Tab-separated table of C-alpha atoms in Angstrom:
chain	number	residue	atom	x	y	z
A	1205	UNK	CA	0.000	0.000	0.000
A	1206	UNK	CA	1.275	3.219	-1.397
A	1207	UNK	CA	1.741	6.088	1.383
A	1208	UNK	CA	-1.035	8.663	1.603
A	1209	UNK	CA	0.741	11.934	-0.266
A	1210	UNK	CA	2.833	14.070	2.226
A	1211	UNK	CA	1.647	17.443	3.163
A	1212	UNK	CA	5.375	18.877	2.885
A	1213	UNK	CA	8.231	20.150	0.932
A	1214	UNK	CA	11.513	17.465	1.634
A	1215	UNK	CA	14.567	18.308	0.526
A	1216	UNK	CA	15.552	16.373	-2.594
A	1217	UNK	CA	19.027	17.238	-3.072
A	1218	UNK	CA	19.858	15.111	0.116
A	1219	UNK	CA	19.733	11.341	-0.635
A	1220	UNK	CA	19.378	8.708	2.039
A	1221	UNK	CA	21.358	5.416	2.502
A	1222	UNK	CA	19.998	2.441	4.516
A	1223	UNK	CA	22.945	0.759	6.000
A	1224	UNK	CA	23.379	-2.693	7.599
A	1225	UNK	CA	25.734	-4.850	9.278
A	1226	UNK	CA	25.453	-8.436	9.061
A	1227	UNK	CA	23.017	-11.225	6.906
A	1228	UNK	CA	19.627	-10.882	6.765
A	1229	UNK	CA	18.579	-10.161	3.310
A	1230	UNK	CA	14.716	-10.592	4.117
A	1231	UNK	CA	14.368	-7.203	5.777
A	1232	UNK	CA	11.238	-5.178	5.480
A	1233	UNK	CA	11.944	-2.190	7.418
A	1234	UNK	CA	15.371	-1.656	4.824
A	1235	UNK	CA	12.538	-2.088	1.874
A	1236	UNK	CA	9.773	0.362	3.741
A	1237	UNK	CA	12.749	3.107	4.570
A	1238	UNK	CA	13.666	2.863	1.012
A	1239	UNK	CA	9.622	3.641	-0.202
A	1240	UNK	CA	8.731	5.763	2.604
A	1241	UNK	CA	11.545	8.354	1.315
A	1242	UNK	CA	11.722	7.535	-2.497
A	1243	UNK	CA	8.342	8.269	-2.458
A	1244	UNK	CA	9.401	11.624	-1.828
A	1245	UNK	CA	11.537	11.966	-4.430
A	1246	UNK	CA	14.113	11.513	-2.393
A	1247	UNK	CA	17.397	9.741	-4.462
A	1248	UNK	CA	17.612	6.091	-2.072
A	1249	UNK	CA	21.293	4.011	-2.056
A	1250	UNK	CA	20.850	0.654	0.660
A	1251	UNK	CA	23.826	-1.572	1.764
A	1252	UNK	CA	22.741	-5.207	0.161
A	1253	UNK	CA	24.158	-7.947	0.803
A	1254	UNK	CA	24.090	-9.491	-2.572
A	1255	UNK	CA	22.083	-7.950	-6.158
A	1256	UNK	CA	18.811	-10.034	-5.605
A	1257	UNK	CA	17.967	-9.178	-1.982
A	1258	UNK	CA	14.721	-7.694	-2.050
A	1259	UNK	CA	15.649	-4.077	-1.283
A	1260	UNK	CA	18.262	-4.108	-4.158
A	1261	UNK	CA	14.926	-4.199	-6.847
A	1262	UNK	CA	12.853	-1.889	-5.375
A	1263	UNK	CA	11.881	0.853	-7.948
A	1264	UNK	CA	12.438	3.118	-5.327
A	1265	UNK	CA	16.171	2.526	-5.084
A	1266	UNK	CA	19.323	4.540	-7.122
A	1267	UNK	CA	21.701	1.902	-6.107
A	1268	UNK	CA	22.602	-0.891	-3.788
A	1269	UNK	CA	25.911	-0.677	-2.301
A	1270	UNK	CA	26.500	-5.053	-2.114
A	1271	UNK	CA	28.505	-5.111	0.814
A	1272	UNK	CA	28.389	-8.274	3.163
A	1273	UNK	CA	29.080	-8.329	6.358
A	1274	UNK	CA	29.006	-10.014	9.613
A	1275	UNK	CA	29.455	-7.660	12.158
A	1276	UNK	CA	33.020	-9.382	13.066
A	1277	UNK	CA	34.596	-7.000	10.926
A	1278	UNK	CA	37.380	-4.269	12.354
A	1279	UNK	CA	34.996	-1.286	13.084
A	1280	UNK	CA	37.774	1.017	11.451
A	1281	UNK	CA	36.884	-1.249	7.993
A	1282	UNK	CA	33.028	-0.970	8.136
A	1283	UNK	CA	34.072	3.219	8.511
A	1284	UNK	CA	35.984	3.224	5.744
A	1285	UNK	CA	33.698	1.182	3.612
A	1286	UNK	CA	30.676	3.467	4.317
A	1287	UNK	CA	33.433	6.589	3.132
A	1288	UNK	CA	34.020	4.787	0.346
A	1289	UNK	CA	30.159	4.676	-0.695
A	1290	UNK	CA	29.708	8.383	0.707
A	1291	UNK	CA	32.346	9.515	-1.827
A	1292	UNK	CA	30.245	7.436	-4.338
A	1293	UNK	CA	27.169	9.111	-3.880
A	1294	UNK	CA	28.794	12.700	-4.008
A	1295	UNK	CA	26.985	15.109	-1.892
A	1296	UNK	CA	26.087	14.543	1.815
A	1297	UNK	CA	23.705	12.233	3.034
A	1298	UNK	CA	21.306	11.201	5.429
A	1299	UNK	CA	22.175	7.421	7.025
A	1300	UNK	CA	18.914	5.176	8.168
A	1301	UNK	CA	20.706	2.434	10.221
A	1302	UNK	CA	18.458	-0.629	10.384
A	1303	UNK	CA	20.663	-2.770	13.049
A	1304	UNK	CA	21.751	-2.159	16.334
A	1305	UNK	CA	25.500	-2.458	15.048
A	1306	UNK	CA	24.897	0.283	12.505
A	1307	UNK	CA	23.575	2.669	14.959
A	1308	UNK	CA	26.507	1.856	17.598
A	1309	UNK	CA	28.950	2.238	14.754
A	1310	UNK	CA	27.646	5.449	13.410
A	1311	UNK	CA	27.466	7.303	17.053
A	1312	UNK	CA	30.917	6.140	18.051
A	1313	UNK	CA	32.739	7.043	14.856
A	1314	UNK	CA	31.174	10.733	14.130
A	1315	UNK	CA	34.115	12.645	13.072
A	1316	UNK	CA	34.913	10.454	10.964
A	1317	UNK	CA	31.599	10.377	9.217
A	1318	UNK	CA	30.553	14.097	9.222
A	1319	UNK	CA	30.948	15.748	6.416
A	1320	UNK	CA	30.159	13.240	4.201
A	1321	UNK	CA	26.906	12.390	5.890
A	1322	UNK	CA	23.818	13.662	7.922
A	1323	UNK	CA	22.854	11.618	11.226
A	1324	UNK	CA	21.856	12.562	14.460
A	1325	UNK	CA	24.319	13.845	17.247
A	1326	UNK	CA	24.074	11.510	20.476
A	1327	UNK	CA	26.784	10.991	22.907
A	1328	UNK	CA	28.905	8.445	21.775
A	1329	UNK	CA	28.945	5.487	24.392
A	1330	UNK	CA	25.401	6.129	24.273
A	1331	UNK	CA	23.321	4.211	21.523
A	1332	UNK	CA	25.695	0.693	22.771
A	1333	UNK	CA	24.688	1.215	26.493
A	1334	UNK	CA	20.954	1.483	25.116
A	1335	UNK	CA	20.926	-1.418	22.667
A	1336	UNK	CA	22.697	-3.484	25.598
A	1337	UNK	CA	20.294	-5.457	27.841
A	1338	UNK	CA	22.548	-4.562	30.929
A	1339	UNK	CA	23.392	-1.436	30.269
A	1340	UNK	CA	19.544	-0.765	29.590
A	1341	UNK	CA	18.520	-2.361	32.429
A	1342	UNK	CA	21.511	-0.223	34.296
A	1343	UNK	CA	19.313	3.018	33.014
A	1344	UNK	CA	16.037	2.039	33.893
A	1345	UNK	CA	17.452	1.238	37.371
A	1346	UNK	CA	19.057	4.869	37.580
A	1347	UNK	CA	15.930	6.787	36.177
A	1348	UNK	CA	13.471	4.622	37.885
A	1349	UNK	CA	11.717	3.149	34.396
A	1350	UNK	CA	10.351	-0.328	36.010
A	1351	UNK	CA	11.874	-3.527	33.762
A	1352	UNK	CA	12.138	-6.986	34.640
A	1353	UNK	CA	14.486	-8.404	36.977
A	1354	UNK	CA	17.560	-9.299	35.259
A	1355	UNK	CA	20.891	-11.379	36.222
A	1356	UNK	CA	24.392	-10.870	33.958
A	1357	UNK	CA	26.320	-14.481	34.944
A	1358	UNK	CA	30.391	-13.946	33.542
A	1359	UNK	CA	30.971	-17.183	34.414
A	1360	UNK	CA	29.926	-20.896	34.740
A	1361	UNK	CA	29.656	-20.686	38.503
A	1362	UNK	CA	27.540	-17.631	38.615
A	1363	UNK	CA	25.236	-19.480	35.665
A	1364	UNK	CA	24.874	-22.221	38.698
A	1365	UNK	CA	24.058	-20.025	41.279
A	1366	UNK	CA	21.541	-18.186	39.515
A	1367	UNK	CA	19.961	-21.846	38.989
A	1368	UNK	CA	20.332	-23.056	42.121
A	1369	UNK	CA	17.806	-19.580	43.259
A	1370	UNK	CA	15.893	-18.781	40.478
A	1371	UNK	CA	12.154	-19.135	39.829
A	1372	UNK	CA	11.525	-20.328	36.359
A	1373	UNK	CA	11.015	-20.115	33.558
A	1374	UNK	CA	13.705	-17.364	32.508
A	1375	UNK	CA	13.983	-15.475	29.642
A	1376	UNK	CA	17.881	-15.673	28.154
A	1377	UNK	CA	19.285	-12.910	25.767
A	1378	UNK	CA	22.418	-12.041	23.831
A	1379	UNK	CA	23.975	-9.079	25.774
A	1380	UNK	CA	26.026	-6.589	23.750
A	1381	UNK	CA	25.500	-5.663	20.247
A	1382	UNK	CA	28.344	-6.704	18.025
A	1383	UNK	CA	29.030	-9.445	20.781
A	1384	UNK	CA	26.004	-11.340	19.294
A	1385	UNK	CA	27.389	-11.468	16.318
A	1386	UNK	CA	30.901	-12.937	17.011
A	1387	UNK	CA	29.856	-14.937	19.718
A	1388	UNK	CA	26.174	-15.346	20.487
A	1389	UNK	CA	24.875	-17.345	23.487
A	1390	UNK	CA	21.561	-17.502	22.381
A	1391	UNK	CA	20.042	-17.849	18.528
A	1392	UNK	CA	17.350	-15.185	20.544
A	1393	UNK	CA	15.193	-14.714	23.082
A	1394	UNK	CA	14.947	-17.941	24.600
A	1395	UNK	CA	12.575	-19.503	26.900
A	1396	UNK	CA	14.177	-21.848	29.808
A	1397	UNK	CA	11.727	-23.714	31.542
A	1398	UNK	CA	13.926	-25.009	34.446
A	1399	UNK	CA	17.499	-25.338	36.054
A	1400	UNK	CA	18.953	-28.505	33.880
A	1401	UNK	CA	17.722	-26.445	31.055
A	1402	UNK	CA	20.006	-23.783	31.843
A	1403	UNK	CA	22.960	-25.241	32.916
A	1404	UNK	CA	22.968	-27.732	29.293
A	1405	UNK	CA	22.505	-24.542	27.530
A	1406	UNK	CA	25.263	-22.319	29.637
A	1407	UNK	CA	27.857	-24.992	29.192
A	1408	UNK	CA	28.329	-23.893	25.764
A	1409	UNK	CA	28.649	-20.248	26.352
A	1410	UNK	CA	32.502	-20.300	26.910
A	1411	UNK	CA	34.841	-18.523	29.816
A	1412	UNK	CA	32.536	-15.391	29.775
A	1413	UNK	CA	28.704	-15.831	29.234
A	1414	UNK	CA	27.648	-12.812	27.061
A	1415	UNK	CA	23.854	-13.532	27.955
A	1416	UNK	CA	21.373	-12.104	30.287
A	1417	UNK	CA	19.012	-13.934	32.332
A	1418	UNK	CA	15.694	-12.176	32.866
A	1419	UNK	CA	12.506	-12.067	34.654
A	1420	UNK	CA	9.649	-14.157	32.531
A	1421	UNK	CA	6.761	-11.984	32.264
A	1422	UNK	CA	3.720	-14.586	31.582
A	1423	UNK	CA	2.223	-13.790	28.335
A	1424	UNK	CA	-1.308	-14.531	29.384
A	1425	UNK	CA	-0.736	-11.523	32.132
A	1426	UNK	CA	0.977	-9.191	29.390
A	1427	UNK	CA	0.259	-6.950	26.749
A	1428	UNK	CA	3.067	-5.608	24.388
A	1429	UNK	CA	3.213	-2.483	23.355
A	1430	UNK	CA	5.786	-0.349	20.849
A	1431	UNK	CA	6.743	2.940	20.867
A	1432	UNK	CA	8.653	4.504	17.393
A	1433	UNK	CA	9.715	8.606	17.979
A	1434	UNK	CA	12.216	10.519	16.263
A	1435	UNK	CA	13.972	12.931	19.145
A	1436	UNK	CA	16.069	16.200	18.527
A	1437	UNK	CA	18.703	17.304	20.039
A	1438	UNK	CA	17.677	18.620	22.678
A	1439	UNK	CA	15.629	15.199	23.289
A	1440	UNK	CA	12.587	16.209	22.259
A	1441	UNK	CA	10.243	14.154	20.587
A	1442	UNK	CA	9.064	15.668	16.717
A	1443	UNK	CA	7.069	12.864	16.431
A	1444	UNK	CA	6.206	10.024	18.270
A	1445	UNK	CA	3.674	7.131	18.285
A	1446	UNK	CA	2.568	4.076	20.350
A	1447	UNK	CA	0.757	0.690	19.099
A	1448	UNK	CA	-0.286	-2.564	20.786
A	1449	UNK	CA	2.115	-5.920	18.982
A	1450	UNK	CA	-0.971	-8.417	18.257
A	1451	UNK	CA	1.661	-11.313	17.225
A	1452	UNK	CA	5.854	-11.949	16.797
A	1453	UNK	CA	7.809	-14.340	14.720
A	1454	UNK	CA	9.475	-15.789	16.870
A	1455	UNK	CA	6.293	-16.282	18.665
A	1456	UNK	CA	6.201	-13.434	21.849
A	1457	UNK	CA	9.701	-13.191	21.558
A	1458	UNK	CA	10.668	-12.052	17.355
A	1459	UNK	CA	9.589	-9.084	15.332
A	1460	UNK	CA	6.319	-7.927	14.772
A	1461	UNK	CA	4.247	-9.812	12.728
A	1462	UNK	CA	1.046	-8.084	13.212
A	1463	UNK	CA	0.361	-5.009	15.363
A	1464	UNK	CA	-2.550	-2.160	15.595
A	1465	UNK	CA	-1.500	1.670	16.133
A	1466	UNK	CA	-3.344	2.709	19.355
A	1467	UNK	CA	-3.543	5.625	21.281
A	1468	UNK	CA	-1.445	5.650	24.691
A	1469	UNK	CA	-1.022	8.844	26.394
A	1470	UNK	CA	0.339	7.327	29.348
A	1471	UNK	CA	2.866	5.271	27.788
A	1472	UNK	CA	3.975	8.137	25.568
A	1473	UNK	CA	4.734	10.049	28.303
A	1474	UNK	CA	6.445	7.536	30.120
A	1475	UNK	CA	9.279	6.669	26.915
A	1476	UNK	CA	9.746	10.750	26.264
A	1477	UNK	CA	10.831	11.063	30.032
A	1478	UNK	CA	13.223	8.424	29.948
A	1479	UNK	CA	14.354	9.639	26.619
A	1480	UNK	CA	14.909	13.146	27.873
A	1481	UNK	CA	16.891	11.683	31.453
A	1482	UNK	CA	19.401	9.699	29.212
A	1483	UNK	CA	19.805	12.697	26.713
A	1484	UNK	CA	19.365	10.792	23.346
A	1485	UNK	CA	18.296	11.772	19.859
A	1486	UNK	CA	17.230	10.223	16.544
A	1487	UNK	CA	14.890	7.564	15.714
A	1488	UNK	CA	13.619	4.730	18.804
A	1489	UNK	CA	12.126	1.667	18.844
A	1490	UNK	CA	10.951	0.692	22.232
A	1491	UNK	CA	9.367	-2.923	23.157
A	1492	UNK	CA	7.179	-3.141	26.380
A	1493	UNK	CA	5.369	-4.980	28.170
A	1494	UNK	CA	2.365	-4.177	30.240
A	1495	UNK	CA	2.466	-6.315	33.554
A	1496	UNK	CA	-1.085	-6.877	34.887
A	1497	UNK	CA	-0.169	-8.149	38.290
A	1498	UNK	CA	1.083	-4.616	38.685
A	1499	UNK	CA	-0.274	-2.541	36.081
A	1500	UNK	CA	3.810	-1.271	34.916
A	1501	UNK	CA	4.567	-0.845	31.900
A	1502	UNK	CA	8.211	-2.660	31.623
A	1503	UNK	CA	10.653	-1.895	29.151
A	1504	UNK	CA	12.636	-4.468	27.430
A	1505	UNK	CA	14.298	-3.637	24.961
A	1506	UNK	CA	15.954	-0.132	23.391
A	1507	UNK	CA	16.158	-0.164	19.680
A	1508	UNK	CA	18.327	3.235	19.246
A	1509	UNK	CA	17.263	2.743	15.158
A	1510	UNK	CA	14.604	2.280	13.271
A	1511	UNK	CA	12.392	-0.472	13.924
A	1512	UNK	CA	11.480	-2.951	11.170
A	1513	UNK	CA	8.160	-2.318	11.483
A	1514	UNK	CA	8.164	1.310	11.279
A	1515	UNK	CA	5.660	1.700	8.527
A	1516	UNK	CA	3.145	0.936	11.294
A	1517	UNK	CA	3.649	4.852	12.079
A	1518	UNK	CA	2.510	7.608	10.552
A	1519	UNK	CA	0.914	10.819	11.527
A	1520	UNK	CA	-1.956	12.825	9.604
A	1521	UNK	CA	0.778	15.442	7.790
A	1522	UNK	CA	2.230	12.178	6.309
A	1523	UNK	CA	5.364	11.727	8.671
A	1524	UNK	CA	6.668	8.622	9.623
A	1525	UNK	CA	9.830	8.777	12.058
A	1526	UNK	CA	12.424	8.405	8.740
A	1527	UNK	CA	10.562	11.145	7.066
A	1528	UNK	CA	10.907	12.922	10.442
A	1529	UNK	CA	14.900	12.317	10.444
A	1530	UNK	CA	15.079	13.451	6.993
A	1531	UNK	CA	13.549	16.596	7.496
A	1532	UNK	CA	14.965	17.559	10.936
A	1533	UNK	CA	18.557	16.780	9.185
A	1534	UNK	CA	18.041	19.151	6.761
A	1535	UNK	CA	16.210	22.039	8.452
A	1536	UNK	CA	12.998	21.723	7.417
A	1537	UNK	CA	9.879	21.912	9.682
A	1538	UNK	CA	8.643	18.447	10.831
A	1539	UNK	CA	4.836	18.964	10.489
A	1540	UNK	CA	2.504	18.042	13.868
A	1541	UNK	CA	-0.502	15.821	13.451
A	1542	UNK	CA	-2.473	12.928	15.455
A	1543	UNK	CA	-1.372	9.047	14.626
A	1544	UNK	CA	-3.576	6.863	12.523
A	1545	UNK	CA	-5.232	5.354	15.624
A	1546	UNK	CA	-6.792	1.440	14.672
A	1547	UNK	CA	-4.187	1.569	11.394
A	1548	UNK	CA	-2.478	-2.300	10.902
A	1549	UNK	CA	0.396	-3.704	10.070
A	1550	UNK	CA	1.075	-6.919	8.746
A	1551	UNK	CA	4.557	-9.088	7.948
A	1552	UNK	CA	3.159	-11.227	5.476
A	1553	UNK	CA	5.657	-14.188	5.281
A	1554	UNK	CA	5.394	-14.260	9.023
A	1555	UNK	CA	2.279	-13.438	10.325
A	1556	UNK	CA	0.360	-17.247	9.602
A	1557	UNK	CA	2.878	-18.701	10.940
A	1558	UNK	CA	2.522	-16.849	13.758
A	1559	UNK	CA	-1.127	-16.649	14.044
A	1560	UNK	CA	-1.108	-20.053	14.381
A	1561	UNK	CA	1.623	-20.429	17.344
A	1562	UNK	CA	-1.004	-17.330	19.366
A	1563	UNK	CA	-4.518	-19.849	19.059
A	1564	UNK	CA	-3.473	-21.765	22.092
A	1565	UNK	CA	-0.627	-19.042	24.171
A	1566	UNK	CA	-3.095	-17.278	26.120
A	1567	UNK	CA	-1.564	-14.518	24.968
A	1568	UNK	CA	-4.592	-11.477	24.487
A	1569	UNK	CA	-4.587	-7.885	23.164
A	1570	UNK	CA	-7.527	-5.995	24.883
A	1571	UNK	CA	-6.509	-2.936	23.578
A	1572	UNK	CA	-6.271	-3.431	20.070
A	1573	UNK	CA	-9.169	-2.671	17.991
A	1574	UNK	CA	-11.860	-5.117	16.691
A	1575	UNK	CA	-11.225	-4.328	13.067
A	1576	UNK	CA	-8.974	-2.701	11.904
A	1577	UNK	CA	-9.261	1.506	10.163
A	1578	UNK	CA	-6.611	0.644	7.341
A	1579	UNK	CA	-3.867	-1.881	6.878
A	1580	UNK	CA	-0.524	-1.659	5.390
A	1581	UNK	CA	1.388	-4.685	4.071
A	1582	UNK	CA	5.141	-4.755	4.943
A	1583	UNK	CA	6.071	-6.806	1.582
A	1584	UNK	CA	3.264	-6.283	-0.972
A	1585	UNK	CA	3.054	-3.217	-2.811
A	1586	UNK	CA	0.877	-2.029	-5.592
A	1587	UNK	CA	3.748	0.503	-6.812
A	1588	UNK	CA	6.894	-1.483	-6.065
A	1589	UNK	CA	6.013	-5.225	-6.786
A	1590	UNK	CA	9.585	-6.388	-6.871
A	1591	UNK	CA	10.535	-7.019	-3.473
A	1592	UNK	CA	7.783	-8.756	-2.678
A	1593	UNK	CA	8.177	-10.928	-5.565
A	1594	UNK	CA	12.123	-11.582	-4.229
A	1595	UNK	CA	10.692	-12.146	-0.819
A	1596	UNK	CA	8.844	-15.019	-1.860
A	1597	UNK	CA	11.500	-16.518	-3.557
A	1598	UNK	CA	13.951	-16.474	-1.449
A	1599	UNK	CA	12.144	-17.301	1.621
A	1600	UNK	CA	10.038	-19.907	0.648
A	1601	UNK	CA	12.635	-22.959	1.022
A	1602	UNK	CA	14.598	-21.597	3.748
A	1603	UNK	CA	11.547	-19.602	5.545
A	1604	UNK	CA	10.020	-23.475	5.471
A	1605	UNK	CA	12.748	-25.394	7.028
A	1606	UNK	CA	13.367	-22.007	9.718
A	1607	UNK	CA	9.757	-22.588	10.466
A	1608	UNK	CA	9.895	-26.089	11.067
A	1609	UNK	CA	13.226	-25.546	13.057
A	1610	UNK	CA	11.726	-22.989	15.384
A	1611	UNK	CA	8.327	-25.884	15.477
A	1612	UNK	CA	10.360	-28.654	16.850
A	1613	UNK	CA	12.576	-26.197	19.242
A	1614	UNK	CA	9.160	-25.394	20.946
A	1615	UNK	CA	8.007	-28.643	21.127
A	1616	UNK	CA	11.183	-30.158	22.643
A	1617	UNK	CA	11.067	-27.013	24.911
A	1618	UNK	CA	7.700	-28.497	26.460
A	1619	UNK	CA	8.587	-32.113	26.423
A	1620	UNK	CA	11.846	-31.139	28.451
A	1621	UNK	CA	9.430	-28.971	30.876
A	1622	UNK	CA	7.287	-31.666	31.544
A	1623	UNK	CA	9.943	-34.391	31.660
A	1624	UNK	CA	11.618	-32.371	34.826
């Protein structure tokens, strides 16, 4: 579904450039930042990992830069190569980091980058302590932003003790960004229903665990919510929106598969604060969950990027929080207006599978409407039929056997619970 047409001026001298570090070709937020501005007008370069990815054949795109990566790379390399494609392009230009690697890379290198591109000024330790789980859960410890009780093991013998006292199940996560990529714990969020659980799984995770152990919030008690805002730089939000998730791929624990924009004053309020006591700016992607044995909203997780579903967002002037970044970057006026409240979202080439893991999870969204206003497709688009077409066939083998690999996980995850 096209985008409604903007009520603004961009700048079209400035192009954008989605950048990414590491493989995962299937991305639909790289393929909706690359409509939302094209759309515009604006000229649109993406890092690709190879010519057939779907974001490389959007109509929408000048050029794909096809650049893999793993994220193991020297950091002073992945600078250099974005340079190189920066002196490519020829005039500055805006970055749209889609990982939390790119963002991290971006804010700790900025001398080296400005000049031959626009982004956001943030202190530069900042975006890694946010997309860390400890160093997020540090923050919402210091500014008093509730989150679930978390444990950071660095060794076997901590993993043990935490065992030995913990009340299951537990929720295990990789760490650090760029740490999950040399040497992840975890292949994600992962369930552990009990001790022996645990322990098999830490006994693999070398000298120095780089995984957190959290509090499990149970999903039939818990609602999750998102929050997407583009901040300036004095921390205030231009834009900002909130939306209940309806389903995730992996199930309760993945990306958004399916989510509803909804109005949520109270949660709005709560993210600016925080957002204004840690002093950051640019585009945020905020996951939380609302606990009703306590009726907090916790926060787990700090995307300091845009989130793959972005497209979710978008206000009545025709802003979305990468149109919002474009326009702040290069002075123009980021126009006010109310969110499409009871808009949709849907991941198509994720969202069966995960409507069927939700029949049976007790897992309910109260909040989210009944039907839904207007829906927007992440692949499928009537203007730009490419990507989708890619999607399909490069998932369709692959997306199969993932699917079935993520099926029997689960299963053996609840034969093992019962069995102890």
């Amino acid at each position: 579904m096209a985008s409604r047409s903007a009520l603004f001026t961009p700048d079209r001298d400035v192009p954008g450039l989605i950048v990414k570090i590491g493989n995962y070709p299937l991305h639909h937020g790289g393929v909706g930042a690359i409509r939302s501005l094209g759309r515009l007008g604006i000229p649109m370069y993406a890092v690709t990992e190879d010519r057939w990815t779907p974001a490389a054949l959007s109509r929408y795109l000048e050029r794909a830069f096809v650049w893999p990566t793993t994220g193991t790379e020297d950091p002073g390399r992945l600078v250099e190569g974005l340079l190189r494609m920066g002196r490519r392009i020829g005039r500055p230009t805006v970055l749209v980091p889609t990982d939390e690697e790119a963002a991290v890379l971006i804010a700790e290198h900025q001398a080296e980058l400005a000049g031959t591109f626009l982004f956001p000024r943030v202190e530069a330790g900042l975006p890694r302590r946010l997309a860390s789980k400890q160093g997020l859960h540090e923050l919402c410890v210091e500014h008093g932003v509730p989150s679930p009780a978390a444990a950071f093991p660095d060794a076997y013998a901590e993993v043990e003790a935490f065992a030995a006292e913990a009340r299951f199940p537990v929720v295990a996560k990789n760490r650090e960004a760029f740490v999950r990529r040399r040497q992840p714990a975890v292949g994600g969020t992962t369930r552990i229903e009990g001790p022996a659980q645990l322990l098999a799984l830490a006994r693999g995770w070398g000298e120095h665990p780089g995984v957190i152990l959290q509090e499990y919030l149970p999903r039939e008690e818990a609602e999750d919510w998102i929050v997407h805002a583009y901040f300036d730089a004095d921390s205030t939000a231009l834009t900002m929106f909130t939306g209940v998730k309806v389903r995730s791929w992996p199930p309760h624990a993945g990306m958004t598969a399916n989510a509803y924009v909804v109005d949520n004053p109270e949660l709005a309020e709560i993210a600016a604060q925080f957002i204004k006591r840690v002093g950051f700016s640019g585009i945020i992607d905020l996951d939380l969950r609302f606990d009703r044995r306590d009726g907090q909203y916790k926060l787990l997780d700090f995307n300091p990027r845009m989130g793959a579903q972005f497209r979710l967002f978008e206000n009545e002037a025709g802003v979305d929080v990468v149109r919002a970044q474009h326009l702040h970057l290069t002075g123009r006026k980021v126009p006010e207006g109310e969110q499409r409240a009871g808009h949709r979202y849907v991941v198509e080439n994720i969202d069966l599978a995960a409507l069927v893991a939700y029949r049976r999870s007790g897992y309910t969204t109260p909040h989210a409407p009944v039907r839904a206003g207007s829906t927007e497709l992440a692949w499928v688009a009537g203007d730009d039929l490419l990507p989708a077409v890619t999607m399909l066939a490069r998932f369709v083998r692959p997306g199969a056997r993932h699917l079935y690999q993520m099926w029997r996980g689960a299963r053996a995850n609840r034969t093992g619970s019962r069995a102890e």
